[in-house]
Structure formats: structure tokens, C-alpha cells
Coordinates of C-alpha atoms in Angstrom, one line a residue:
X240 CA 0.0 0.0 0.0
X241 CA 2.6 2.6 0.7
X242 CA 4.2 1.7 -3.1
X243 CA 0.9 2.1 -4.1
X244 CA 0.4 5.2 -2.6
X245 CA 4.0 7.0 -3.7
X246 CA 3.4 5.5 -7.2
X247 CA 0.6 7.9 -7.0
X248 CA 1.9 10.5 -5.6
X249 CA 4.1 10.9 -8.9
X250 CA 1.5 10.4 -10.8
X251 CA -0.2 13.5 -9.2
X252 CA 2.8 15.6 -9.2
X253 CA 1.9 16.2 -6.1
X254 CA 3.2 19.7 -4.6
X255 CA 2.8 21.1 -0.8
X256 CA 2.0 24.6 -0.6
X257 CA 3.2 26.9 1.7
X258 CA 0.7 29.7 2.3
X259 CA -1.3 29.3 5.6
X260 CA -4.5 28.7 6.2
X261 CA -6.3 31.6 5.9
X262 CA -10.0 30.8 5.8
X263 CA -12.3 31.5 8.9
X264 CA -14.7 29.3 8.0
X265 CA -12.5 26.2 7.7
X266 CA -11.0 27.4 11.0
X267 CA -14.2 27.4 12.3
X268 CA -14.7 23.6 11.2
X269 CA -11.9 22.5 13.0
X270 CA -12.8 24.5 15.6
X271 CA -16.1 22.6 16.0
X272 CA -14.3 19.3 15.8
X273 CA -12.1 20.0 18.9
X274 CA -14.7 21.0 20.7
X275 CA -16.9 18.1 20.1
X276 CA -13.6 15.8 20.6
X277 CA -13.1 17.9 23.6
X278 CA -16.4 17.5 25.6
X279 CA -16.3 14.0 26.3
X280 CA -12.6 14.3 27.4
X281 CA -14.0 16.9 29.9
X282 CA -16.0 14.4 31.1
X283 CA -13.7 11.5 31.2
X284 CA -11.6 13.7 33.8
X285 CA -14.1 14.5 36.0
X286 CA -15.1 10.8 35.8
X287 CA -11.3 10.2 37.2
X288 CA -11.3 8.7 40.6
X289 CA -7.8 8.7 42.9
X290 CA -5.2 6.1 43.0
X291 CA -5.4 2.8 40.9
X292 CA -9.0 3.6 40.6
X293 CA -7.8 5.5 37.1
X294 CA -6.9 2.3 35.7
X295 CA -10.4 0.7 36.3
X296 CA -11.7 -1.2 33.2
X297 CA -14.7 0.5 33.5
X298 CA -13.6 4.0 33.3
X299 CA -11.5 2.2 30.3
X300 CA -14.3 0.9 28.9
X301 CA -15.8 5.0 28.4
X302 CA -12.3 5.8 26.7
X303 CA -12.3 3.6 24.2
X304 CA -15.6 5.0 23.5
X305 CA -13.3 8.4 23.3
X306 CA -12.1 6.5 20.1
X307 CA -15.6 6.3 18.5
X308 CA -16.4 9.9 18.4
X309 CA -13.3 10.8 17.3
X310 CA -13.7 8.2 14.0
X311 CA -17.5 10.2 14.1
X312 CA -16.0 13.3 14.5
X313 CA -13.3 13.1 11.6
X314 CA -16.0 12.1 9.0
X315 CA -18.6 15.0 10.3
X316 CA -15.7 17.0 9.9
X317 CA -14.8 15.8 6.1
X318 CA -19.1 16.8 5.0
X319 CA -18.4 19.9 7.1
X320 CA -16.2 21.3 4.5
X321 CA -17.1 19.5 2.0
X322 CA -13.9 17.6 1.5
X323 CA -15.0 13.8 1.4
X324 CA -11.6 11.2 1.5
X325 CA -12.1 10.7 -2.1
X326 CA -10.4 13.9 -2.7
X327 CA -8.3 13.9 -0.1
X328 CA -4.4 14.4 -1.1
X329 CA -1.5 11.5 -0.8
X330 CA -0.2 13.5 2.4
X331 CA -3.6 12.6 4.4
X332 CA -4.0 9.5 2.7
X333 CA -0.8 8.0 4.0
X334 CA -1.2 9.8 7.5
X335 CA -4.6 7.9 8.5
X336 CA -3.6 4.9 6.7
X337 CA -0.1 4.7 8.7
X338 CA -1.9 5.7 11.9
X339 CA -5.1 3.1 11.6
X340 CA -2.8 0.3 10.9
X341 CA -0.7 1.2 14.4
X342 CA -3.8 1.0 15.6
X343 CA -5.2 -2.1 14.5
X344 CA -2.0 -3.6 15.3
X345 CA -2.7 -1.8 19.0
X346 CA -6.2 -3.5 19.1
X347 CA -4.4 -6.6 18.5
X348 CA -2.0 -6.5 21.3
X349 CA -5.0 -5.6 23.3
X350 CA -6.6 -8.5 22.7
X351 CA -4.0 -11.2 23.3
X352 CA -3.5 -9.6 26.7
X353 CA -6.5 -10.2 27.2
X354 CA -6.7 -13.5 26.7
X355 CA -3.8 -14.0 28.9
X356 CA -6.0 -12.5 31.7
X357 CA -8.9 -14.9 30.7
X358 CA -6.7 -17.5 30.9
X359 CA -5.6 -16.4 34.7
X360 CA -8.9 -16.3 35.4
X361 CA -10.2 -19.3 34.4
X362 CA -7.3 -21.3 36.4
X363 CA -8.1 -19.4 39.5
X364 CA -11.9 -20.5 38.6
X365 CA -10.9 -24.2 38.2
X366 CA -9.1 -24.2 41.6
X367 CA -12.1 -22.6 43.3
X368 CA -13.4 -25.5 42.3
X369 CA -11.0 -28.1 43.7
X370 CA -11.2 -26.5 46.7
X371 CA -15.0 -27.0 46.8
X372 CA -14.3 -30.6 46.1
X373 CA -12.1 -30.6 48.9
X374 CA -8.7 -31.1 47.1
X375 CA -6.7 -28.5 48.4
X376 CA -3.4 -29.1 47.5
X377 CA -4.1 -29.5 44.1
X378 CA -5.8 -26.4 44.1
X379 CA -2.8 -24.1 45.8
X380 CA -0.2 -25.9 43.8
X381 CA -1.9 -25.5 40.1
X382 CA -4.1 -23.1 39.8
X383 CA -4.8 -20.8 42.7
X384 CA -1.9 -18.1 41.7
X385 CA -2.2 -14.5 41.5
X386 CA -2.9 -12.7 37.5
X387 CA 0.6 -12.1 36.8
X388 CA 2.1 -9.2 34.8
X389 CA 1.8 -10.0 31.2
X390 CA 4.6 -9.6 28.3
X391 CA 5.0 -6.5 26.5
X392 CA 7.2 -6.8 23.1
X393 CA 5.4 -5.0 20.2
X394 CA 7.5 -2.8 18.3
X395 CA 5.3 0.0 17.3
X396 CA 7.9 2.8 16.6
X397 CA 10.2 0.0 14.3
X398 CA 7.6 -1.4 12.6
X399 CA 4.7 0.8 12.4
X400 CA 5.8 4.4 12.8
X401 CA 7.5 5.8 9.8
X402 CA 6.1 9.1 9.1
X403 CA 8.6 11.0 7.9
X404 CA 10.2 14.2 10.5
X405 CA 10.7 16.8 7.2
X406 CA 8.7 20.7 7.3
X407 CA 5.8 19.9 5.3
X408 CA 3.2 22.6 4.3
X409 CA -0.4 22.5 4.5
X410 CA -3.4 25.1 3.2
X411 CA -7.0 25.0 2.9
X412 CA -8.9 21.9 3.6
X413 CA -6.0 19.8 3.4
X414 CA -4.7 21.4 6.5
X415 CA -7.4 20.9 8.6
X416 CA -7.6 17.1 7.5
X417 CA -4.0 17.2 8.8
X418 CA -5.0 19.1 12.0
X419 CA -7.8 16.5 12.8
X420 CA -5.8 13.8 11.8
X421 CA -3.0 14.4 14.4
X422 CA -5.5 14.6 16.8
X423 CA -6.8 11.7 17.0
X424 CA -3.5 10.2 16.4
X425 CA -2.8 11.6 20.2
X426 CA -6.0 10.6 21.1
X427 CA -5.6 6.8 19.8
X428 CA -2.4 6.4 21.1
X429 CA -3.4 7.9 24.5
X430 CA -6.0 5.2 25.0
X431 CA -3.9 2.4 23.9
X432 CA -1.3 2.9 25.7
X433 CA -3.5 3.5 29.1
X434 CA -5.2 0.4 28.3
X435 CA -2.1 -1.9 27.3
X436 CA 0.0 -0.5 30.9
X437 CA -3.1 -1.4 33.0
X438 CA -3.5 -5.1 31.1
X439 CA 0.1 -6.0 31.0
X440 CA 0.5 -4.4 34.4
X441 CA 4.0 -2.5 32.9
X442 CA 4.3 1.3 32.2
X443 CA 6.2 0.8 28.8
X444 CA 3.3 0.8 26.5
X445 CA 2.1 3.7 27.9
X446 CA 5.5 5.3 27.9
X447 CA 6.1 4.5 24.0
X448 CA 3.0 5.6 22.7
X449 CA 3.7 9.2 24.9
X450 CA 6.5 9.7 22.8
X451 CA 5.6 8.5 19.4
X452 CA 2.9 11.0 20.3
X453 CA 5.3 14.0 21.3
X454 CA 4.3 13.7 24.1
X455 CA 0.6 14.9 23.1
X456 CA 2.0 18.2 22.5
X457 CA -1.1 20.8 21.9
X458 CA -3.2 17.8 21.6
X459 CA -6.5 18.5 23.6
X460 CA -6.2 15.2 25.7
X461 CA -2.9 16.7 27.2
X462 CA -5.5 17.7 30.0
X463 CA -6.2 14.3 30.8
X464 CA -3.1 13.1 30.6
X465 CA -1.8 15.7 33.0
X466 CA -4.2 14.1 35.7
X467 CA -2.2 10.9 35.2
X468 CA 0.6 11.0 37.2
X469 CA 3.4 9.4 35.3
X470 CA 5.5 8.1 38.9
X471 CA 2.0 6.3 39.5
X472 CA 2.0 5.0 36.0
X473 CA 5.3 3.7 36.0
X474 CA 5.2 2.2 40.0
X475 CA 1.6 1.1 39.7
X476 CA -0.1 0.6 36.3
X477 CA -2.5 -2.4 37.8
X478 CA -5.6 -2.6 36.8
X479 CA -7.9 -2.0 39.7
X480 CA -10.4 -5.3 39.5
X481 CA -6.9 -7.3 38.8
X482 CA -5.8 -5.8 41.8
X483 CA -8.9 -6.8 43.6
X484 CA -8.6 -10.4 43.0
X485 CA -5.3 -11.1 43.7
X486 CA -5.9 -9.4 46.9
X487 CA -8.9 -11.6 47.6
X488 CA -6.7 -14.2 46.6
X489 CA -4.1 -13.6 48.7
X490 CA -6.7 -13.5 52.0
X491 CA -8.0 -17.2 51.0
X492 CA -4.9 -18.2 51.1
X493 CA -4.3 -17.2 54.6
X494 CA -7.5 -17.4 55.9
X495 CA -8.3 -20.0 58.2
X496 CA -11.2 -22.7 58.5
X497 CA -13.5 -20.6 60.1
X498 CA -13.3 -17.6 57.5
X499 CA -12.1 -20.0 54.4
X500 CA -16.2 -19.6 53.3
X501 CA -16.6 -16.5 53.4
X502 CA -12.8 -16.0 51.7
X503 CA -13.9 -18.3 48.6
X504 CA -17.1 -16.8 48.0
X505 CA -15.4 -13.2 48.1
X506 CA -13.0 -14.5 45.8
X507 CA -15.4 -16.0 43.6
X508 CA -17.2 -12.6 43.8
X509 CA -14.5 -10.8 42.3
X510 CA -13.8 -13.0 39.7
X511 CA -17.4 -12.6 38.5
X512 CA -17.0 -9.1 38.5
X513 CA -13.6 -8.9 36.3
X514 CA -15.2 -11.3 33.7
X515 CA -18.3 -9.0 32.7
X516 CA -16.1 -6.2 33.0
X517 CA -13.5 -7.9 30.3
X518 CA -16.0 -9.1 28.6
X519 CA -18.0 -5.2 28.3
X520 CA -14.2 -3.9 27.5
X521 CA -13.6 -6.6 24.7
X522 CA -17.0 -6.2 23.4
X523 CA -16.0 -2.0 22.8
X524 CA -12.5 -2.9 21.2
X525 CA -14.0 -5.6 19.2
X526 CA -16.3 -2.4 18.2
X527 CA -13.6 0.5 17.5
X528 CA -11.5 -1.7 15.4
X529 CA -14.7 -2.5 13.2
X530 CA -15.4 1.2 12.7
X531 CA -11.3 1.9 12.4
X532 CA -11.3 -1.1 10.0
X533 CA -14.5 0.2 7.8
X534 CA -13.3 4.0 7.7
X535 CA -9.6 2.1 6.1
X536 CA -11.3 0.7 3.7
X537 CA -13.3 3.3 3.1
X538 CA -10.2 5.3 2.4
X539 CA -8.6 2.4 0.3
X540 CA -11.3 2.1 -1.8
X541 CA -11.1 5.9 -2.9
X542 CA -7.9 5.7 -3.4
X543 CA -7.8 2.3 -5.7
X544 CA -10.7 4.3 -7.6
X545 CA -8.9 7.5 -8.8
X546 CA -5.9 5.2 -9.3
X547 CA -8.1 3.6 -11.8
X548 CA -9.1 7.0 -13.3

């Protein structure tokens, strides 16, 4: 695809210009996008709770709905100025095609970890069980362990990040295609990468995707960010209802006769919990990467036709 897409880029003869964009009106577009982008990132911080509590899956589950609008937002913007994809120019083209493939790639990472974690849970599940049936030692010894940290090995800025660091020019439309296009780049990779930390219970993901972001420089989910403290991040990126069970596992383990009961069913209690959670949180990824997937091909599509033309 990115042959494809140079091969037509000399076909074009395709020039940048280098007057500014001077049009109130598309301005005003862009405007309206950020602000529509920007309302529901208001709310997400206000939604924030202190401590590990950030990293719930179900305030997770409301920012990967973050990722819907913005998909929403970028084709209400494209009728707004009437400047539909199968106009846009090679620049734009290979920007959202670049980015949605990192992401689909992101949504793919986010899946295996978490079947890693459904795996976890379904061992603790099956031990819970032995214990019932009074086999104890087979229960501690095989499958009644804590959710461990997962692995973490994707190479996103090798593999997937190439855009190129040279001055390029926009004007007009194609500027605030560009504009709306590195926003939701920030936004993406913001969401990702808080996701990813909190399943694999490690701070790099998040850390990477800062800084193939630049660090959400001028981005508007800089604000939320900012209420992330990064030391917490890095020390603690746990998901809160992984936390929870393997502190309820930890007191079954201890507990004695008496309390053992009441220490199961707890146990058993949180595991319930995490599972609908997961599966709400799968459910929304399982979502986004349709709509990312559709608005791709989508783009593809016009592309392959004025190739043809």
C-alpha cells in the first residue's frame, strides 16, 4: 500500500503549498471538531477517581468509546467542508492509513493480553473448584496463583511508525484534514497505551505511545493526561479489579477454617466481576477496530478508484 500510494503520488505531481491557512470558516470547522472531541474528554476527567482507581476497566471501557467519536468526528468534519476522502491528497492519505494500521495492530495486542488475563482467570476459577471438592493441595499448587504481569514486546515505533520528520506545508482543507488527523493520532495512542500498561501491568506501552505521540504536545487530551501522574503510572499501572482479586486471593490463602467460606465466596465474587467487565471492555474494542477497520477501507477504496481514473 505505501508503493501504491508514492506511485501515485508521482503520478499526481503532487506539490505542498506553503501559504497558511487563511479561511475563517474552515477554522471554524476545526474549531467545531475540537470542541466536540473535547467534551467528552472533559468528562472523562471529571469521571477520574484517585489512586489505581484511574486504571479501572470500567472507566477504560468509556475511553475507548473516546475512540468512536473521534472516527465520528473526523467524517462529520470531512461533509463539514465538504472535503470527502475521495479527494483527499496523498499526504492525508498516507497519514490515517499509517496511523489506523498502528492502531489495528494496538487492538491486536490488546486482545491477546487479554486473553492472557482470561486464561488467569479461568485457572483461578478451576481451583475454586477443587477447593469446593475438597482437594486442596491441588488447588494451591496449580491453579490458585495470583494474575501475573503480562509480556510486552510489540515494536510499534520500528515497525509501524515511519512518518517521515521533514517541514511539510499545509493550506485549505488539506490542512485541517491534517489538523484533525494528528488529533486523533494523540488521542488513539493515549487510549492504547493506558489500556495496554493497565492489562500488562507494565508502564512501557504507555511510555512508547507518549513519545511517538510527542508527548501529546497541543493535543487537547494533554489535560487528561496531566491528571495521570506518570510516577503512578510507572510504579503502579495495575488494573484496579486485577488488583482486587489477587488481593482476595491472597486472603484465601491465609484465611483460616473458620473464615475460608466466606474467603472463597469473596474471591469467587471478584472474579465474577472482572469477567463482565473484560468481557464489556472486549466487546468495545471488538467495536472500535470494526469502525477503524471500515473508515480504512473506506479510504482504500477511494484511493484504488482514482488510481483507476
Amino acid at each position: 500500500m505505501v508503493f501504491l500510494l508514492h506511485k501515485f503520488a508521482k503520478l499526481e505531481n503532487h506539490h505542498h503549498h506553503h501559504d497558511p491557512p487563511q479561511s475563517e470558516e474552515l477554522q471554524a470547522s476545526l474549531q467545531a471538531f475540537r470542541s466536540e472531541v473535547s467534551k467528552f474528554i472533559d468528562q472523562l476527567a471529571l469521571d477520574l477517581k484517585p489512586g489505581s482507581e484511574i486504571l479501572s476497566l470500567s472507566w477504560i471501557e468509556k475511553c475507548l468509546e473516546l475512540l468512536s467519536i473521534t472516527i465520528k468526528a473526523l467524517a462529520n468534519l470531512a461533509v463539514d467542508i465538504d472535503y470527502p476522502m475521495s479527494v483527499w491528497e496523498v499526504d492525508s492519505i498516507e497519514g490515517y492509513l499509517s496511523y489506523s494500521l498502528c492502531l489495528l495492530d494496538l487492538f491486536n495486542s490488546i486482545s491477546s493480553s487479554f486473553s492472557r488475563l482470561e486464561q488467569a482467570r479461568l485457572s483461578l476459577s478451576h481451583g475454586l473448584a477443587l477447593l469446593e471438592k475438597n482437594s486442596p493441595s491441588s488447588a494451591t499448587g496449580h491453579h490458585l496463583k495470583a494474575i501475573q504481569p503480562g509480556c510486552f514486546s510489540t515494536k510499534f515505533g520500528e515497525e509501524f511508525y515511519t512518518e517521515s520528520d521533514k517541514a511539510r506545508f499545509f493550506s485549505g482543507k488539506e490542512w485541517v484534514v491534517h489538523e484533525a488527523v494528528k488529533e486523533i493520532k494523540s488521542i488513539g495512542f493515549w487510549v492504547c497505551g493506558v489500556l495496554l500498561s493497565g492489562l500488562c501491568t507494565d508502564a512501557k506501552p504507555y511510555m512508547e505511545l507518549k513519545k511517538m505521540a510527542g508527548e501529546f504536545d497541543g493535543s487537547s487530551i494533554l489535560t487528561l493526561d496531566s491528571k495521570i501522574s506518570e510516577g503512578e503510572v510507572k510504579q503502579n499501572p495495575i488494573l484496579k479489579e486485577v488488583k482486587e482479586v489477587n488481593d482476595a486471593l491472597a486472603e484465601l490463602l491465609v484465611a483460616s477454617d473458620e473464615v475460608k467460606h466466606e474467603a472463597t465466596k469473596e474471591l469467587q465474587t471478584k472474579l465474577h466481576v472482572f469477567e463482565k467487565l473484560c468481557d464489556v471492555v472486549k466487546a468495545k474494542v471488538d467495536d472500535v477496530f470494526s469502525k477503524v477497520m471500515a473508515q480504512r477501507t473506506e479510504l482504500i477504496d477511494c484511493f484504488q478508484v482514482r488510481k483507476q481514473n
